[in-house]
XYZ file of C-alpha atoms in Angstrom:
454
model
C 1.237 89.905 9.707
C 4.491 88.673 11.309
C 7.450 87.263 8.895
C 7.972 83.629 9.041
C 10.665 83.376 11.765
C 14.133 81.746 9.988
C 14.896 78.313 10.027
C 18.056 77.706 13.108
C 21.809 77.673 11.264
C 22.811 73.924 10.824
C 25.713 74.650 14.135
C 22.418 75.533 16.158
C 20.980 72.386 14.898
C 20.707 70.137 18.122
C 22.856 66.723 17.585
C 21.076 63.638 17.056
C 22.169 60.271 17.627
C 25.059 59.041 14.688
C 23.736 56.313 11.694
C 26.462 54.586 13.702
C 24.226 53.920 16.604
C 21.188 53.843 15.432
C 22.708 50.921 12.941
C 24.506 49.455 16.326
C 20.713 49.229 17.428
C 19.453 48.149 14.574
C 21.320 45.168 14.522
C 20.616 44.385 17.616
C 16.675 44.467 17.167
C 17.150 42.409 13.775
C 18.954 39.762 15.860
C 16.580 39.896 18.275
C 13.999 39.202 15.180
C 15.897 36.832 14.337
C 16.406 35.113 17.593
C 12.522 34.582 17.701
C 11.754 37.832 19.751
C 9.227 40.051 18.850
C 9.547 44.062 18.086
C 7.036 44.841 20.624
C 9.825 43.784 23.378
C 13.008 44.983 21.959
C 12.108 48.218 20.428
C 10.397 49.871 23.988
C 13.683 48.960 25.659
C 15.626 51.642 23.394
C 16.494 55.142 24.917
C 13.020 57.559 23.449
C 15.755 59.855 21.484
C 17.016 56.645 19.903
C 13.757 54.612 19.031
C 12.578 56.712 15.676
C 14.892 56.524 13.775
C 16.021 52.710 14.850
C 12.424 52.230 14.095
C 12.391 53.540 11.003
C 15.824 51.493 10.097
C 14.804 48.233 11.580
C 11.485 47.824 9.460
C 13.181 48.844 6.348
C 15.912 45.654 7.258
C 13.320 43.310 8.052
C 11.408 44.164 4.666
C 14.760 43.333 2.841
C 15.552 41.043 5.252
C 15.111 38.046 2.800
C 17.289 39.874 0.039
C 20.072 41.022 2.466
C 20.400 37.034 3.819
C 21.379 36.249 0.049
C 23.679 39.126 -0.554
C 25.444 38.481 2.445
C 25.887 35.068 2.037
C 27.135 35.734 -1.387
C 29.999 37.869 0.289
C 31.170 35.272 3.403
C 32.609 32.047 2.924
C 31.355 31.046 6.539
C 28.557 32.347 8.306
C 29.459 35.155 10.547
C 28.573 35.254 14.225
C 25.174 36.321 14.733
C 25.840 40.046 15.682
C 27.917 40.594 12.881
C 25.558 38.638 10.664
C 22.862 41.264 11.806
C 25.019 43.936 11.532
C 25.549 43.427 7.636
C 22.007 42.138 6.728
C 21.050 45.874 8.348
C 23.733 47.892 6.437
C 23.055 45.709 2.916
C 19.315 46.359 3.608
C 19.919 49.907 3.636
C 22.525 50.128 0.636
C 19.510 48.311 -1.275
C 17.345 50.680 -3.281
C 14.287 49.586 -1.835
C 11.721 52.239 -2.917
C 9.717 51.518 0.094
C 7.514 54.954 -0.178
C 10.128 56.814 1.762
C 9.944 55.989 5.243
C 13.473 54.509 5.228
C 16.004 57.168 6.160
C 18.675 57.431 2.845
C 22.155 57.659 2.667
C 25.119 58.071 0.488
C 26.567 54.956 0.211
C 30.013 55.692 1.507
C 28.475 57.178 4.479
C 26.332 53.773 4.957
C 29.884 51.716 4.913
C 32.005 54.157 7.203
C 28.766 54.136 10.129
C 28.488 50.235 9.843
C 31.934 49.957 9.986
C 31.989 52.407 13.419
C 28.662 50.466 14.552
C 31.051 47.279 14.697
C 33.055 48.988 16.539
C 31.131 50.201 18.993
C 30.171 46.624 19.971
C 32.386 44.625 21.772
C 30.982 41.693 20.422
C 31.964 42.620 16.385
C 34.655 45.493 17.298
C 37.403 42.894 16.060
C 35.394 42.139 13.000
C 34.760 45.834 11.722
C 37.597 45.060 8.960
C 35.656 42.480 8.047
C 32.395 44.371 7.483
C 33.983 46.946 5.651
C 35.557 44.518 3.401
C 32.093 42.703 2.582
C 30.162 46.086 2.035
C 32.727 47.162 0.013
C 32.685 44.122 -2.102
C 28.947 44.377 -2.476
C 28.959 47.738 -3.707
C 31.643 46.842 -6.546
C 29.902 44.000 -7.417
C 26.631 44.789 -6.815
C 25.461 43.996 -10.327
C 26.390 40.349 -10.323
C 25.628 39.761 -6.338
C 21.934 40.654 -7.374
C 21.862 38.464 -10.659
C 23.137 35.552 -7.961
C 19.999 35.491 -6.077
C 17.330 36.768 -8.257
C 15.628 33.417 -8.635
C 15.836 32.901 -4.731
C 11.856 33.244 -4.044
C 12.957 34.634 -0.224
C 14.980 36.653 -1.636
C 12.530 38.415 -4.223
C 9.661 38.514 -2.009
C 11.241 38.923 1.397
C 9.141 36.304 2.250
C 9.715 32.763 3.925
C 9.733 30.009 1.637
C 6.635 28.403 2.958
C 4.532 31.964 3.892
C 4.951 32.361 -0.523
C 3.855 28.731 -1.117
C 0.709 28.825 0.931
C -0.290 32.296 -0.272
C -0.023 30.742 -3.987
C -2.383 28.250 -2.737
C -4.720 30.108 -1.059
C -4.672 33.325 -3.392
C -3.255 32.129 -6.623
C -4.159 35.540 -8.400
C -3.393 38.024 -6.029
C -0.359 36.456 -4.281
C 2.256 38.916 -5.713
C 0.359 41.838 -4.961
C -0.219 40.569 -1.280
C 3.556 40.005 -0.770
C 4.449 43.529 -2.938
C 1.780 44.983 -0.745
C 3.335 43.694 2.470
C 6.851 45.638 1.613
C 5.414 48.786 1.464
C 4.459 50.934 4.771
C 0.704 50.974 5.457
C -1.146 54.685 5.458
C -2.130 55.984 8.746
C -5.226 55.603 9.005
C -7.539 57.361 11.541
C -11.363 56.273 12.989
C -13.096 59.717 13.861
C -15.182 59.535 16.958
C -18.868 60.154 16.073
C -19.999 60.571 19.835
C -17.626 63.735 19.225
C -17.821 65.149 16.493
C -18.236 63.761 12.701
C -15.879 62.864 9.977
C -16.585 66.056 7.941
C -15.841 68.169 10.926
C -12.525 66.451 11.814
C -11.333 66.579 8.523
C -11.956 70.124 8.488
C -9.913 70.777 12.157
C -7.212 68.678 10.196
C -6.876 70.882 7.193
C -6.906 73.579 9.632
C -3.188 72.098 10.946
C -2.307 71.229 7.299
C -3.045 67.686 6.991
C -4.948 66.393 4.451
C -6.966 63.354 4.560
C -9.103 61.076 2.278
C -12.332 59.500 4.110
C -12.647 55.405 3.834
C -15.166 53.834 5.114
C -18.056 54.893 7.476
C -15.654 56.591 10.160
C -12.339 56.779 8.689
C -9.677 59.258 7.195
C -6.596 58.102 6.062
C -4.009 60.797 6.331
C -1.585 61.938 3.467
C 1.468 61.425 5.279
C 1.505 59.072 8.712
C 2.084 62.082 12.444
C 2.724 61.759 15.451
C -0.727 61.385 17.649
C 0.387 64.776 19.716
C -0.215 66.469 16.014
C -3.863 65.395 15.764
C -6.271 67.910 16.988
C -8.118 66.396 19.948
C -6.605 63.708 19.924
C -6.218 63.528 23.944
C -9.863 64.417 24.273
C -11.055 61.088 22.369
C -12.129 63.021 18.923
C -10.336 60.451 17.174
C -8.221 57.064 17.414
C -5.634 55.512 14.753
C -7.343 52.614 13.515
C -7.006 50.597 10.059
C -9.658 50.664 7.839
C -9.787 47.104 7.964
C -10.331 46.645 11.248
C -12.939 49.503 11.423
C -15.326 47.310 9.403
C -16.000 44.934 12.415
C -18.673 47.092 14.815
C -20.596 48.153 11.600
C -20.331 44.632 10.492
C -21.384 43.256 14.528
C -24.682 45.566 14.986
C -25.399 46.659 11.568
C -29.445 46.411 10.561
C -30.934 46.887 14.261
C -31.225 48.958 17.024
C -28.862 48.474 19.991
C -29.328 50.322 23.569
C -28.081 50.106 26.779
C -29.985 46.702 27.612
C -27.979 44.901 24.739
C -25.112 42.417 26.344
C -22.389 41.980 23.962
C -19.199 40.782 24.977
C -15.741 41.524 22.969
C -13.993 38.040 23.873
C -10.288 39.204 22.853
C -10.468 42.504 23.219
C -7.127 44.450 23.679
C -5.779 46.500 23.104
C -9.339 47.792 22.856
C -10.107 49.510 19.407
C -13.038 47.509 17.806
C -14.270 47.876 21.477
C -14.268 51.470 21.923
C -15.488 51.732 17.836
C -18.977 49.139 19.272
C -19.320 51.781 21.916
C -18.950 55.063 19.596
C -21.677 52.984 17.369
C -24.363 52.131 20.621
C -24.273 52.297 24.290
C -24.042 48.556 25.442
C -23.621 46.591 28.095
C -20.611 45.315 27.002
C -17.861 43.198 28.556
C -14.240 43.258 26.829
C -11.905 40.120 27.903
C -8.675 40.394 27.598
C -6.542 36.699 28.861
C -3.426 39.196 30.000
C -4.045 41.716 32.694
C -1.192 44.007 31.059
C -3.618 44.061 27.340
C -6.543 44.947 30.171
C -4.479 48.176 31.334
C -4.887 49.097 28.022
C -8.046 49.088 27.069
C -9.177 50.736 30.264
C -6.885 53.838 29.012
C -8.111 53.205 25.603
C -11.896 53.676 26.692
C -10.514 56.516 29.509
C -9.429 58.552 26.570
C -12.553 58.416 24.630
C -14.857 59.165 27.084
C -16.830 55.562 27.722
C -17.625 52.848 29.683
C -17.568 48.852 29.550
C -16.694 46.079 31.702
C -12.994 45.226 31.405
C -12.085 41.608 32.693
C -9.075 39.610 32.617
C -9.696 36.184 31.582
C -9.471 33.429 29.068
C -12.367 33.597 26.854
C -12.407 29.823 25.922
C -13.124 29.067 29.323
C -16.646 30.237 30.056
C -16.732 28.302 33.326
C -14.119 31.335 34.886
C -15.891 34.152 34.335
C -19.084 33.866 32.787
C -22.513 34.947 34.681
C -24.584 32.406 32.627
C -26.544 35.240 30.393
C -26.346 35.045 27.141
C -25.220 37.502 25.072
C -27.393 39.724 22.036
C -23.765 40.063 20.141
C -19.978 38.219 20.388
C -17.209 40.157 18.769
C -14.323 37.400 18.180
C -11.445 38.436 16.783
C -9.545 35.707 17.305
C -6.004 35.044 17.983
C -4.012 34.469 14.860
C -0.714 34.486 12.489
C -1.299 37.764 12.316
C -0.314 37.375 8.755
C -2.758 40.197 7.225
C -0.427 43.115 9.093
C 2.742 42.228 7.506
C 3.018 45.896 6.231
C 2.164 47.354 10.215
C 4.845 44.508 11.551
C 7.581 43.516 9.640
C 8.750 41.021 12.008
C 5.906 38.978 12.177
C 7.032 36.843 8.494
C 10.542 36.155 9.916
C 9.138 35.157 13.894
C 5.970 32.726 12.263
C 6.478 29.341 11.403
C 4.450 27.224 9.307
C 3.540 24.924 12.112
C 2.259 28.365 14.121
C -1.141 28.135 11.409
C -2.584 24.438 12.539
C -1.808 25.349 16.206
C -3.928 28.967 16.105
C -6.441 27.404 13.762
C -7.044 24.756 16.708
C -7.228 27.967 18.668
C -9.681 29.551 16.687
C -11.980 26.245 16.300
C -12.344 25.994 20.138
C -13.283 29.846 20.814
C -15.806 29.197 18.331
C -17.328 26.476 19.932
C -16.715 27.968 23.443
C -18.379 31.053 22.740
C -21.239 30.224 20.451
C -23.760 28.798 23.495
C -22.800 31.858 25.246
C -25.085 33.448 21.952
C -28.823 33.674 22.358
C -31.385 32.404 19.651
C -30.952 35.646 17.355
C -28.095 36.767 18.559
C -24.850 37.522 16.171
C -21.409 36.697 16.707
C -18.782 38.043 14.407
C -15.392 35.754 13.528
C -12.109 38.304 13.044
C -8.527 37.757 11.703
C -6.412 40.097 10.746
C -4.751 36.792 8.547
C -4.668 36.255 4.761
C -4.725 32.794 5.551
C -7.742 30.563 4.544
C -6.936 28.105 7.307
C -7.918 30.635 9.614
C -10.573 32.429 7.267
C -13.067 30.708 4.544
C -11.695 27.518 5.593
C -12.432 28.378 9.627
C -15.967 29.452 8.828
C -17.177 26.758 6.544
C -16.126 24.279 9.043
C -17.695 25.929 11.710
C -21.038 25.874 9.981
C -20.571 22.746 9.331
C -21.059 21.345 12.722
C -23.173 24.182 14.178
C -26.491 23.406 12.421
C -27.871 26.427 14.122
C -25.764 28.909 12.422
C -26.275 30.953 8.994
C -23.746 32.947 7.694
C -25.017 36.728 7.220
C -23.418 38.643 4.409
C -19.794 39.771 5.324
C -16.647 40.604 3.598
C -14.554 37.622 3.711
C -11.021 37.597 3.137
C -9.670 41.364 2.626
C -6.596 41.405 0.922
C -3.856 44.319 1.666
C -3.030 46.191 -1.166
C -6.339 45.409 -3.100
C -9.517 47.340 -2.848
C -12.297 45.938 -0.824
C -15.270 43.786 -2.487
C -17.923 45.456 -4.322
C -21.425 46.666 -2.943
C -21.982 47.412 0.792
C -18.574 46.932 1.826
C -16.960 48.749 -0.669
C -14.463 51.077 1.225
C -14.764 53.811 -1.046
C -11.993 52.095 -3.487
C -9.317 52.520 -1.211
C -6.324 50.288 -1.575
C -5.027 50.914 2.119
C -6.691 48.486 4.352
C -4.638 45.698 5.856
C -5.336 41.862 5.473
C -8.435 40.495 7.562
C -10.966 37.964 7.220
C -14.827 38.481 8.733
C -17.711 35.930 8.624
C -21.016 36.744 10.882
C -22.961 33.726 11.962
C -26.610 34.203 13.133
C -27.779 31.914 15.654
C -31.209 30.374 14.879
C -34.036 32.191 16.340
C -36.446 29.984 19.377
């Protein structure tokens, strides 16, 4: 038995990129945030060698983000131009002692100061104000104590949180709102869905203790791993054994063709499909004759690869699916997976942006959304066919309140049992979709309508 070999001297250590930079770039993709641009743009235009660890900097600001406003307009007289602005909410966020599990990279706060102060002037556009950073940093850390009495009855600032995403999540979940907005500061686990046209969970937990990760199952197909890896460290992972998947969002093929048999003969259509997980999950379940629509040809690229990966097959279109008239054959469909576009407001945790981008006018437009995919969609059903209503929201607008109305003027529709609103950060509902107690799903809502038999 060989010796461990010796961990490389700290001067053999290669050189990563300075707290400078990756602050420099963090600012950047927190004014971008703030500028009404999502994550999923700015962050892929980073160098690869820069994007972890402005990653892991960027979601930490944006879960203080609400905090860090206050503070720094405790320590300005006048607003700052926007890059600067950035530039402090990112360094304040990070001097905070936010407890968030971890995943935020921690410094000494000195070295926090001296890097935001060489981040401003690295930027053309705040080089002349890095005196004025490292005054206002400064200042915060002498006076820390009374900056954070000065805005501890600011609700944004306590919950990180815009003033009306708190107000409606009082309304709509008056006993659980704190622990849905706690919940949403805090990383979610990485969750994985095991293939079962593979291998089984048992199995793949095994080949994961095998590489020393541990795992804890939830659900019917899930493990949700100790510590979140990168995919490369999953064992056959590139041969489709498994998929990262929430345990959430896993619920929705068991939920589409539970308490029948399915076969190849069985049309179900996924109407807004990418980037193709609950898809592929419907096909690990049954083979079906299933058609995924996507409305961007880019989201269709990706559920082709998605299905490519794990070995199988279904009809990938491009097209809007509230417009039947494009691309519909006129054959109705045994089962409609709809998971519907929305606020997006149950994955706060996964995307940390998505508070500080929505606005509260953003919930009537997507409910309207919602309420004519449902009534596009349901004569595509057949007399006993199924279709399944998604959100990954927290929202009643676009949950209870969605369904009910639904049912309301589609006479022909009864709702089957289904989960309702899932909170994040509080264990599923008791009985058959208990999750096995775990407290890491995300937020989603799910109602199943039956269409009346002939």
């Amino acid at each position: 038995m060989t010796a461990p070999a010796s961990p490389p001297s700290p001067s053999a250590a290669p050189q990563g990129p300075t707290l400078a930079t990756q602050l420099r770039h963090t600012a950047a993709c927190v004014l971008a945030v703030e500028q009404g641009r999502s994550l999923s743009e700015a962050l892929p235009a980073l160098p690869p060698s820069l994007r972890p660890g402005v990653q892991a900097l960027t979601f930490h600001a944006l879960r203080q983000l609400g905090t860090a406003r206050a503070l720094v307009a405790q320590l300005v007289s006048r607003k700052p131009a926007p890059p600067v602005q950035a530039l402090l909410c990112s360094a304040v966020a990070l001097l905070l002692d936010a407890g968030d599990d971890g995943q935020a990279p921690r410094y000494p706060a000195h070295t926090v100061v001296n890097q935001a102060v060489e981040a401003a002037r690295q930027d053309r556009r705040s080089e002349r104000q890095a005196p004025f950073v490292n005054a206002c940093l400064r200042r915060f850390l002498r006076e820390r104590e009374t900056l954070m009495a000065a805005v501890a009855h600011d609700p944004v600032a306590r919950w990180n949180h815009p003033l009306w995403w708190i107000e409606r999540l009082q309304r709509d979940h008056p006993d659980n709102w704190q622990a849905i907005l706690e919940a949403n500061n805090q990383p979610g686990p990485m969750v994985l869905r095991v293939n079962r046209r593979r291998t089984d969970r048992a199995r793949y937990q095994q080949a994961l203790q095998a590489v020393g990760l541990a795992s804890t199952p939830v659900g019917s197909d899930g493990l949700v791993l100790d510590a979140p890896q990168p995919v490369d460290r999953l064992p056959g992972f590139a041969q489709g054994d498994c998929s990262v998947q929430d345990a959430a969002a896993q619920m929705a093929a068991e939920l589409l063709l539970d308490g029948r048999h399915w076969g190849p003969s069985d049309r179900v259509l996924d109407a807004c499909a990418a980037p193709g997980g609950k898809t592929a999950h419907l096909l690990e379940h049954a083979e079906l004759n299933l058609l995924a629509l996507d409305v961007d040809p880019r989201r269709c690229e990706r559920i082709t690869d998605t299905l490519a990966r794990l070995g199988l097959q279904a009809q990938v279109r491009a097209a809007d699916a509230g417009q039947p008239a494009q691309w519909w054959d006129g054959q109705q469909f045994d089962a409609i997976l709809l998971d519907a576009p929305c606020t997006a407001s149950g994955i706060v945790r996964r995307h940390p942006d998505v508070r500080w981008l929505r606005r509260a006018s953003d919930v009537d437009a997507l409910v309207a959304i919602q309420r004519q995919l449902l009534a596009a969609l349901w004569p595509l059903l057949k007399p006993g066919g199924r279709l399944l209503y998604a959100t990954c929201s927290v929202f009643r607008a676009e949950g209870a309140e969605q369904a009910r109305a639904f049912l309301v003027h589609h006479t022909d529709a009864r709702e089957a049992p289904s989960p309702g609103h899932l909170l994040p950060g509080l264990a599923a509902p008791p009985g058959q979709f208990n999750d096995n107690g775990s407290r890491g799903h995300d937020g989603f809502f799910y109602a199943r309508f039956d269409k009346a038999g002939p």
